[in-house]
Amino acid sequence: MDFESFTLLAATDDLGVEPAARADADGLELRMDFADEPLAQLDAYDGDLPILVTNRPTWEGGEAADTASRLDTLEAALEHDAVTAVDLELAALEGAGDHNAGRVADAARDRDATVVVSTHNFESTPDRDAIVSRLDRACNQGDVGKMASTAQSPDDVLAMLGATRELTAAGEQVATMCMGSAGRHSRAVAPVYGSRIGYAPVDPADATAPGQYDLATLRTLVGQLQSDG
């Protein structure tokens, strides 16, 4: 996955959903921090869809302990041919955790896998300039800069969309979305402004972030908006 155009990922902790995801997804996001035996799942995987692996630490909204083994698991995942992208936290690459997250980025590049560098704000959405600044730092660390923040109002969504368009026009690859009820529609609209990645569960009961649409609904919404454009 190179994310040169919009890519819709089925977000899951169970690679067994792959057959059900094929009709609407371009790939899978395996949330290793939520999964049972994620490396064993990868060993057994024989699906068609490529995989982005995420092993989110607790300090960034995930469930993985902040230890070196979290990064070891990501490196091990990259040894699987189906894994063509990895998500790493901007804060980890800039020094948080002190476990050398850069080694995972190096391993990904050695295997021609894409590095998505992510940052989250589960409380609010900063202003447009702050979003641009943070995404620019993420883009400097990886191939795609990703930001998800919690919207409290439509103005927050406008700030995210404006930043998305600004960076896309400057030639950067970004993935953006606003979480929560006020920001839910951004998941469908942001690709119009240049966002390269969408995340959605096959079953809405299995959402991995606040405000996610189910996979089929998001594919339909994004498709309709892109064709209207």
C-alpha positions as semicolon CSV with decimal commas, in nm:
position;residue;x (nm);y (nm);z (nm)
1;M;0,000;0,000;0,000
2;D;0,150;0,331;-0,107
3;F;-0,152;0,553;-0,028
4;E;-0,105;0,760;-0,343
5;S;-0,483;0,764;-0,365
6;F;-0,755;0,714;-0,103
7;T;-0,726;0,375;0,067
8;L;-1,003;0,233;0,283
9;L;-0,887;-0,002;0,557
10;A;-1,103;-0,243;0,752
11;A;-0,998;-0,180;1,112
12;T;-0,992;-0,503;1,308
13;D;-0,828;-0,711;1,579
14;D;-0,917;-1,033;1,395
15;L;-0,779;-1,114;1,050
16;G;-1,062;-1,362;1,010
17;V;-1,282;-1,073;0,890
18;E;-1,081;-1,048;0,567
19;P;-1,327;-1,239;0,343
20;A;-1,614;-1,018;0,462
21;A;-1,403;-0,704;0,408
22;R;-1,294;-0,775;0,051
23;A;-1,598;-0,623;-0,118
24;D;-1,539;-0,277;0,031
25;A;-1,185;-0,256;0,172
26;D;-0,853;-0,191;0,001
27;G;-0,665;-0,338;0,297
28;L;-0,680;-0,422;0,665
29;E;-0,555;-0,243;0,973
30;L;-0,462;-0,504;1,232
31;R;-0,484;-0,350;1,578
32;M;-0,225;-0,570;1,740
33;D;-0,280;-0,406;2,078
34;F;-0,642;-0,526;2,080
35;A;-0,577;-0,866;1,920
36;D;-0,534;-1,213;2,064
37;E;-0,208;-1,367;1,941
38;P;-0,154;-1,113;1,660
39;L;0,169;-1,269;1,533
40;A;0,004;-1,611;1,519
41;Q;-0,280;-1,453;1,321
42;L;-0,026;-1,317;1,074
43;D;0,144;-1,657;1,050
44;A;-0,188;-1,814;0,954
45;Y;-0,309;-1,535;0,725
46;D;-0,381;-1,635;0,366
47;G;-0,610;-1,352;0,263
48;D;-0,590;-1,128;-0,041
49;L;-0,592;-0,786;0,128
50;P;-0,265;-0,620;0,236
51;I;-0,222;-0,527;0,600
52;L;-0,119;-0,217;0,795
53;V;-0,012;-0,308;1,149
54;T;-0,071;-0,085;1,452
55;N;0,036;-0,160;1,809
56;R;-0,087;0,147;1,992
57;P;0,052;0,224;2,340
58;T;-0,172;0,319;2,628
59;W;-0,047;0,678;2,627
60;E;-0,181;0,720;2,272
61;G;-0,522;0,563;2,332
62;G;-0,429;0,199;2,275
63;E;-0,383;-0,105;2,498
64;A;-0,017;-0,198;2,446
65;A;0,223;-0,157;2,736
66;D;0,496;0,098;2,670
67;T;0,783;-0,150;2,651
68;A;1,044;-0,243;2,396
69;S;0,845;-0,559;2,321
70;R;0,569;-0,345;2,169
71;L;0,813;-0,236;1,901
72;D;0,965;-0,584;1,873
73;T;0,619;-0,713;1,785
74;L;0,584;-0,456;1,509
75;E;0,924;-0,551;1,369
76;A;0,826;-0,917;1,372
77;A;0,501;-0,834;1,193
78;L;0,694;-0,662;0,916
79;E;0,858;-0,993;0,829
80;H;0,525;-1,114;0,689
81;D;0,476;-1,051;0,318
82;A;0,115;-0,942;0,366
83;V;0,223;-0,655;0,593
84;T;0,294;-0,363;0,362
85;A;0,254;-0,071;0,605
86;V;0,312;0,010;0,971
87;D;0,170;0,282;1,195
88;L;0,408;0,451;1,438
89;E;0,324;0,731;1,679
90;L;0,479;1,071;1,615
91;A;0,554;1,106;1,985
92;A;0,738;0,772;1,988
93;L;0,952;0,873;1,692
94;E;1,027;1,204;1,862
95;G;1,142;1,033;2,179
96;A;0,843;0,935;2,394
97;G;0,886;0,595;2,553
98;D;1,261;0,590;2,495
99;H;1,253;0,256;2,311
100;N;1,390;0,369;1,972
101;A;1,078;0,355;1,757
102;G;1,298;0,464;1,468
103;R;1,426;0,109;1,437
104;V;1,078;-0,004;1,333
105;A;1,063;0,270;1,068
106;D;1,404;0,157;0,942
107;A;1,288;-0,205;0,928
108;A;0,981;-0,101;0,732
109;R;1,185;0,090;0,478
110;D;1,420;-0,206;0,440
111;R;1,116;-0,411;0,338
112;D;0,965;-0,138;0,116
113;A;0,674;-0,100;0,358
114;T;0,501;0,235;0,405
115;V;0,543;0,421;0,735
116;V;0,231;0,600;0,860
117;V;0,316;0,841;1,142
118;S;0,017;0,917;1,361
119;T;-0,083;1,163;1,628
120;H;-0,406;1,183;1,827
121;N;-0,593;1,424;2,052
122;F;-0,881;1,260;2,234
123;E;-0,994;1,578;2,408
124;S;-1,014;1,849;2,142
125;T;-0,899;1,976;1,802
126;P;-0,628;2,243;1,784
127;D;-0,646;2,534;1,541
128;R;-0,556;2,495;1,177
129;D;-0,199;2,621;1,210
130;A;-0,130;2,378;1,494
131;I;-0,276;2,090;1,291
132;V;-0,057;2,180;0,994
133;S;0,249;2,200;1,217
134;R;0,187;1,863;1,376
135;L;0,108;1,691;1,048
136;D;0,415;1,843;0,888
137;R;0,628;1,690;1,163
138;A;0,459;1,355;1,104
139;C;0,520;1,375;0,729
140;N;0,887;1,450;0,795
141;Q;0,914;1,129;0,997
142;G;0,731;0,897;0,757
143;D;0,554;0,852;0,427
144;V;0,206;0,952;0,546
145;G;0,121;1,188;0,832
146;K;-0,196;1,091;1,016
147;M;-0,391;1,296;1,266
148;A;-0,715;1,218;1,447
149;S;-0,865;1,463;1,695
150;T;-1,191;1,499;1,881
151;A;-1,424;1,762;1,737
152;Q;-1,642;1,964;1,970
153;S;-1,801;2,172;1,694
154;P;-1,822;2,207;1,314
155;D;-1,546;2,467;1,335
156;D;-1,308;2,196;1,452
157;V;-1,388;1,991;1,144
158;L;-1,329;2,293;0,921
159;A;-0,986;2,342;1,078
160;M;-0,896;1,978;1,007
161;L;-1,026;1,990;0,651
162;G;-0,843;2,316;0,581
163;A;-0,517;2,174;0,709
164;T;-0,571;1,859;0,503
165;R;-0,621;2,058;0,187
166;E;-0,323;2,285;0,258
167;L;-0,081;1,998;0,307
168;T;-0,219;1,797;0,016
169;A;-0,176;2,100;-0,212
170;A;0,184;2,124;-0,089
171;G;0,249;1,766;-0,203
172;E;0,230;1,586;0,132
173;Q;0,042;1,262;0,194
174;V;-0,185;1,294;0,497
175;A;-0,465;1,099;0,659
176;T;-0,705;1,300;0,873
177;M;-1,029;1,260;1,059
178;C;-1,219;1,404;1,353
179;M;-1,355;1,173;1,617
180;G;-1,679;1,197;1,812
181;S;-2,032;1,281;1,700
182;A;-1,944;1,636;1,591
183;G;-1,665;1,505;1,372
184;R;-1,812;1,183;1,238
185;H;-1,893;1,323;0,894
186;S;-1,527;1,418;0,847
187;R;-1,448;1,050;0,786
188;A;-1,653;1,067;0,467
189;V;-1,564;1,424;0,368
190;A;-1,190;1,439;0,439
191;P;-1,094;1,229;0,133
192;V;-1,241;1,503;-0,087
193;Y;-0,981;1,738;0,064
194;G;-0,696;1,493;0,017
195;S;-0,701;1,253;0,311
196;R;-0,545;0,927;0,192
197;I;-0,666;0,672;0,449
198;G;-1,003;0,583;0,595
199;Y;-1,067;0,335;0,875
200;A;-1,388;0,144;0,939
201;P;-1,494;-0,185;1,099
202;V;-1,683;-0,448;0,904
203;D;-1,933;-0,463;1,191
204;P;-2,013;-0,127;1,357
205;A;-2,010;-0,302;1,694
206;D;-1,637;-0,355;1,647
207;A;-1,539;0,012;1,608
208;T;-1,183;0,087;1,720
209;A;-1,230;0,466;1,750
210;P;-1,516;0,703;1,836
211;G;-1,742;0,795;1,545
212;Q;-1,639;0,529;1,295
213;Y;-1,888;0,432;1,024
214;D;-1,911;0,068;0,929
215;L;-1,704;-0,033;0,628
216;A;-1,981;-0,063;0,368
217;T;-2,135;0,270;0,468
218;L;-1,805;0,457;0,453
219;R;-1,719;0,305;0,113
220;T;-2,057;0,418;-0,020
221;L;-2,031;0,770;0,124
222;V;-1,675;0,829;0,003
223;G;-1,760;0,688;-0,339
224;Q;-2,061;0,913;-0,378
225;L;-1,874;1,225;-0,271
226;Q;-1,576;1,153;-0,495
227;S;-1,796;1,085;-0,796
228;D;-1,991;1,405;-0,732
229;G;-1,658;1,592;-0,741
